[in-house]
PDB file of C-alpha atoms in Angstrom:
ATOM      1  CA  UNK A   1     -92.111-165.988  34.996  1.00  0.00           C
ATOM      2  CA  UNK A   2     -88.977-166.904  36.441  1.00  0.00           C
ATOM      3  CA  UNK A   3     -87.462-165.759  39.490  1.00  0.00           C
ATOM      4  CA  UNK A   4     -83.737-166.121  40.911  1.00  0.00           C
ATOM      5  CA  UNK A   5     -82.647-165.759  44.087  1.00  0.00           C
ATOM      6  CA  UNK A   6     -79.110-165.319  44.983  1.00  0.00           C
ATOM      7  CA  UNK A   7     -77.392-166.476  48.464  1.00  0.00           C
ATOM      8  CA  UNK A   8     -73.870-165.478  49.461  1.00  0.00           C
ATOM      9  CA  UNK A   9     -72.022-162.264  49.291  1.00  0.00           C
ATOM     10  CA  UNK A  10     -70.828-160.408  52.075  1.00  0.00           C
ATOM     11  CA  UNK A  11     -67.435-158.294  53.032  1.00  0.00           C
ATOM     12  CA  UNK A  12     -63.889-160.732  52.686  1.00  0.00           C
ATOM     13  CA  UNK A  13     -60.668-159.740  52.846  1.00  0.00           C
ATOM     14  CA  UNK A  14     -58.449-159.537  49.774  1.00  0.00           C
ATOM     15  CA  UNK A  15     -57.039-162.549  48.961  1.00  0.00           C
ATOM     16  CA  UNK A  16     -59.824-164.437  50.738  1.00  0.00           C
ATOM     17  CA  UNK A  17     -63.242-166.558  49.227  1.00  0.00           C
ATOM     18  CA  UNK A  18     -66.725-166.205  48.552  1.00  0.00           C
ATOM     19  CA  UNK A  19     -68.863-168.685  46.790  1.00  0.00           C
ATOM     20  CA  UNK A  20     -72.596-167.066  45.318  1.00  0.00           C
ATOM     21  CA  UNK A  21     -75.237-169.007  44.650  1.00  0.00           C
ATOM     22  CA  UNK A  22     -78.573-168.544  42.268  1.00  0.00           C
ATOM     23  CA  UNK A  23     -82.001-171.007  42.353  1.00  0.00           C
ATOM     24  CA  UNK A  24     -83.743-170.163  39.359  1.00  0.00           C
ATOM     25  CA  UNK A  25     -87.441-170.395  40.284  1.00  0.00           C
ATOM     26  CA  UNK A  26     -91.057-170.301  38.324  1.00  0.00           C
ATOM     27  CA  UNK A  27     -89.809-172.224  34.964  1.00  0.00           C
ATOM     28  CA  UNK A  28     -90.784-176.008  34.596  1.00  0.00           C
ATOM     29  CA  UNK A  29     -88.058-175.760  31.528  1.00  0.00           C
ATOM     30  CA  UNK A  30     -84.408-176.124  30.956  1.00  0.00           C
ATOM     31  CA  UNK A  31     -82.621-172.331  31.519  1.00  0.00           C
ATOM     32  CA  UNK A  32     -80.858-172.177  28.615  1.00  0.00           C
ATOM     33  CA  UNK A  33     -77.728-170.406  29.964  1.00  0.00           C
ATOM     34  CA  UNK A  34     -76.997-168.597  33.695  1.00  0.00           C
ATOM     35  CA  UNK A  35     -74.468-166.190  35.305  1.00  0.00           C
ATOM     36  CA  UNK A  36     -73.165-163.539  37.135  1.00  0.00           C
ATOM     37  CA  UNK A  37     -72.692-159.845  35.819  1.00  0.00           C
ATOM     38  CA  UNK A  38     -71.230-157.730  38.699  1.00  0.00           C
ATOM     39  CA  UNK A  39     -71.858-153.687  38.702  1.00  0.00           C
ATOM     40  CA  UNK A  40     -69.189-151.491  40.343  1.00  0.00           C
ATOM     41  CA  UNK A  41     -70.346-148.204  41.634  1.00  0.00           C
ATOM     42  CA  UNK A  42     -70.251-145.816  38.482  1.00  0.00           C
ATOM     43  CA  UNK A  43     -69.314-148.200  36.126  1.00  0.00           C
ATOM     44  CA  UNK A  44     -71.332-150.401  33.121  1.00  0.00           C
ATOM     45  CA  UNK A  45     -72.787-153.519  34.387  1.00  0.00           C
ATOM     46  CA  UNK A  46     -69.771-156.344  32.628  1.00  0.00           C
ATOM     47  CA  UNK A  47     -70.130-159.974  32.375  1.00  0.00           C
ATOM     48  CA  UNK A  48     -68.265-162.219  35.199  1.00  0.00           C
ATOM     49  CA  UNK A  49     -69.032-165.742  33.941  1.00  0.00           C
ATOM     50  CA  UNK A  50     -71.906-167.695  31.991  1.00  0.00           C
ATOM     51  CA  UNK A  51     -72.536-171.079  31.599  1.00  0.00           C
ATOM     52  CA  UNK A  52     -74.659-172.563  29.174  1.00  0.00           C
ATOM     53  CA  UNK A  53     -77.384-175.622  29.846  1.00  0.00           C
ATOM     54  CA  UNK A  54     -74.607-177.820  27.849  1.00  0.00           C
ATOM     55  CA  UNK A  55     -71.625-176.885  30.526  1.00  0.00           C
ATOM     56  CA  UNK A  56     -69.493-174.556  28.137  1.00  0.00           C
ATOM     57  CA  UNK A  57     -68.488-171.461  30.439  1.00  0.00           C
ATOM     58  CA  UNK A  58     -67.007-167.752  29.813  1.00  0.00           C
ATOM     59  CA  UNK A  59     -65.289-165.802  31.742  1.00  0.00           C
ATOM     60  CA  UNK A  60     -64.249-162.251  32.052  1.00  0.00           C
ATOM     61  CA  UNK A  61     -60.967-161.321  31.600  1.00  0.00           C
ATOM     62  CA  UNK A  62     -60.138-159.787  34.830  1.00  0.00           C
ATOM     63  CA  UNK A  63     -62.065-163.015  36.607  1.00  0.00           C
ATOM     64  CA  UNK A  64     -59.913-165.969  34.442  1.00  0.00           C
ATOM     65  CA  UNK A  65     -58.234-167.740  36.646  1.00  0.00           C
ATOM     66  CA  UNK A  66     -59.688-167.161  39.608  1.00  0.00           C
ATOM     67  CA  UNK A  67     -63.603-167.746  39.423  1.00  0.00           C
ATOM     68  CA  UNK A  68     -65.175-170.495  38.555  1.00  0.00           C
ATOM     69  CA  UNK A  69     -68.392-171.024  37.554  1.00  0.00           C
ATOM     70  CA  UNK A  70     -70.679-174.498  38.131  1.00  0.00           C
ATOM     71  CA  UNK A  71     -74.404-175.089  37.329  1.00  0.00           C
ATOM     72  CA  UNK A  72     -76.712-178.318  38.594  1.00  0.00           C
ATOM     73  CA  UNK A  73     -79.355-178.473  35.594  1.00  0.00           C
ATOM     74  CA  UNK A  74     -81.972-180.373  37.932  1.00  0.00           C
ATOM     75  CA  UNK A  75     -81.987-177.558  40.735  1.00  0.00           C
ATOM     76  CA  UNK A  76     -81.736-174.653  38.196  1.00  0.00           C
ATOM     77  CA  UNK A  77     -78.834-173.310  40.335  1.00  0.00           C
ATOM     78  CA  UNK A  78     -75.772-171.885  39.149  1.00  0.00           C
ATOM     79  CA  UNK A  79     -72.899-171.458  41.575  1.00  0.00           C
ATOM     80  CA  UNK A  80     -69.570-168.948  41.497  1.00  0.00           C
ATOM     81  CA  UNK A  81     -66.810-169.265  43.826  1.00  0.00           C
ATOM     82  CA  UNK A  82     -64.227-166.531  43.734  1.00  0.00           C
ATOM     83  CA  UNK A  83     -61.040-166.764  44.985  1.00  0.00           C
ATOM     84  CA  UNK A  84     -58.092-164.906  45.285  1.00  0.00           C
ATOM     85  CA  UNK A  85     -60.506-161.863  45.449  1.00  0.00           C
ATOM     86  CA  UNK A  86     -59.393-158.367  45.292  1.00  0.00           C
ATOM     87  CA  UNK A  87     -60.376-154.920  46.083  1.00  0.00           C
ATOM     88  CA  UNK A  88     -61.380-154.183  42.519  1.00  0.00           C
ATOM     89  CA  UNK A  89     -63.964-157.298  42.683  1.00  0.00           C
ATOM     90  CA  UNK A  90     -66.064-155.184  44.835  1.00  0.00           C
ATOM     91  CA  UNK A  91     -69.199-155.013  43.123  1.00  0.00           C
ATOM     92  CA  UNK A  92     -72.721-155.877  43.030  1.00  0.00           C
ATOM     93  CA  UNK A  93     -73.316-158.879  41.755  1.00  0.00           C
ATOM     94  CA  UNK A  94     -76.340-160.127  39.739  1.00  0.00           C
ATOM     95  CA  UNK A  95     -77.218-162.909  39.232  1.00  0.00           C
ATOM     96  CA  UNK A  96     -78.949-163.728  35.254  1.00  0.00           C
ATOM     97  CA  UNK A  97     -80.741-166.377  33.353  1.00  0.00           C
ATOM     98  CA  UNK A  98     -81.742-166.864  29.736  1.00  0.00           C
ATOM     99  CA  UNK A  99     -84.811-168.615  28.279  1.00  0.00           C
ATOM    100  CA  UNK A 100     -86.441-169.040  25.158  1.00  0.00           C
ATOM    101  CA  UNK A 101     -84.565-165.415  24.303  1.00  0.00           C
ATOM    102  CA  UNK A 102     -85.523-163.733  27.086  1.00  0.00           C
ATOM    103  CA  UNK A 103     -83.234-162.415  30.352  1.00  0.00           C
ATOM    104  CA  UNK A 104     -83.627-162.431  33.390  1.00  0.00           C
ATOM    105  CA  UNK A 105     -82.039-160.559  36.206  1.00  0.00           C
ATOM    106  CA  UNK A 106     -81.536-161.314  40.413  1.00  0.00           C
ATOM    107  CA  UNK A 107     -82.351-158.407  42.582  1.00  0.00           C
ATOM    108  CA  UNK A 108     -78.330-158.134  43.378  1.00  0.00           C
ATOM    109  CA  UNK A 109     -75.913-159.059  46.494  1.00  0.00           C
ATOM    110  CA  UNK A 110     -73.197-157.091  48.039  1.00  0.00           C
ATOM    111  CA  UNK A 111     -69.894-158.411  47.329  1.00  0.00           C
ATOM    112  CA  UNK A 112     -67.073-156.008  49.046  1.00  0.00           C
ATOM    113  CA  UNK A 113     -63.512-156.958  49.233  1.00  0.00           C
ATOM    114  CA  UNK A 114     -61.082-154.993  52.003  1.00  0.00           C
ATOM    115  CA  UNK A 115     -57.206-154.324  51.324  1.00  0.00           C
TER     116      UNK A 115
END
């Protein structure tokens, strides 16, 4: 069973940083791929930025350019640092994993951004 925890978050002003960071815990294997999905209040959960065990990354479109996404294989810990953030980023953000075909999810963190 593998657990993530996710560290940062918190209320920035727009234009301003955050970085989030996820341990994966509970797997002695590889995580095949990790990420960040945010949720805004009343909208779909949508896909921030993955990375993949073998360093390729995706982003979403409204993110390019302005996230970036990092992973350390040995720790199991994927990072995001967004900057240039804006009001719209506000959001929950979840953290996710995927191994052997199955997904796993982070319990959430705040992420608000004031204009």
């Amino acid at each position: 069973q593998v657990q993530l925890v996710e560290t940062g978050g918190g209320l920035v002003q727009a234009g301003g940083s955050l970085r989030l960071s996820c341990a994966a815990t509970g797997s002695m294997f590889s995580i095949d791929a990790m990420g960040w999905y945010s949720q805004a209040t009343g909208k779909q959960r949508e896909v921030v930025a993955l990375i993949t065990s073998g360093g390729d990354t995706n982003y979403g479109d409204s993110v390019q350019g302005r996230f970036t996404i990092s992973g350390d294989n040995a720790k199991k810990t994927v990072y995001l640092q967004m900057d240039s953030l804006k009001p719209e980023d506000t959001a929950v953000y979840y953290c996710y994993a995927a191994l052997f075909g199955l997904h796993y999810w982070g319990q959430g963190t705040q992420v608000t951004v004031s204009s």
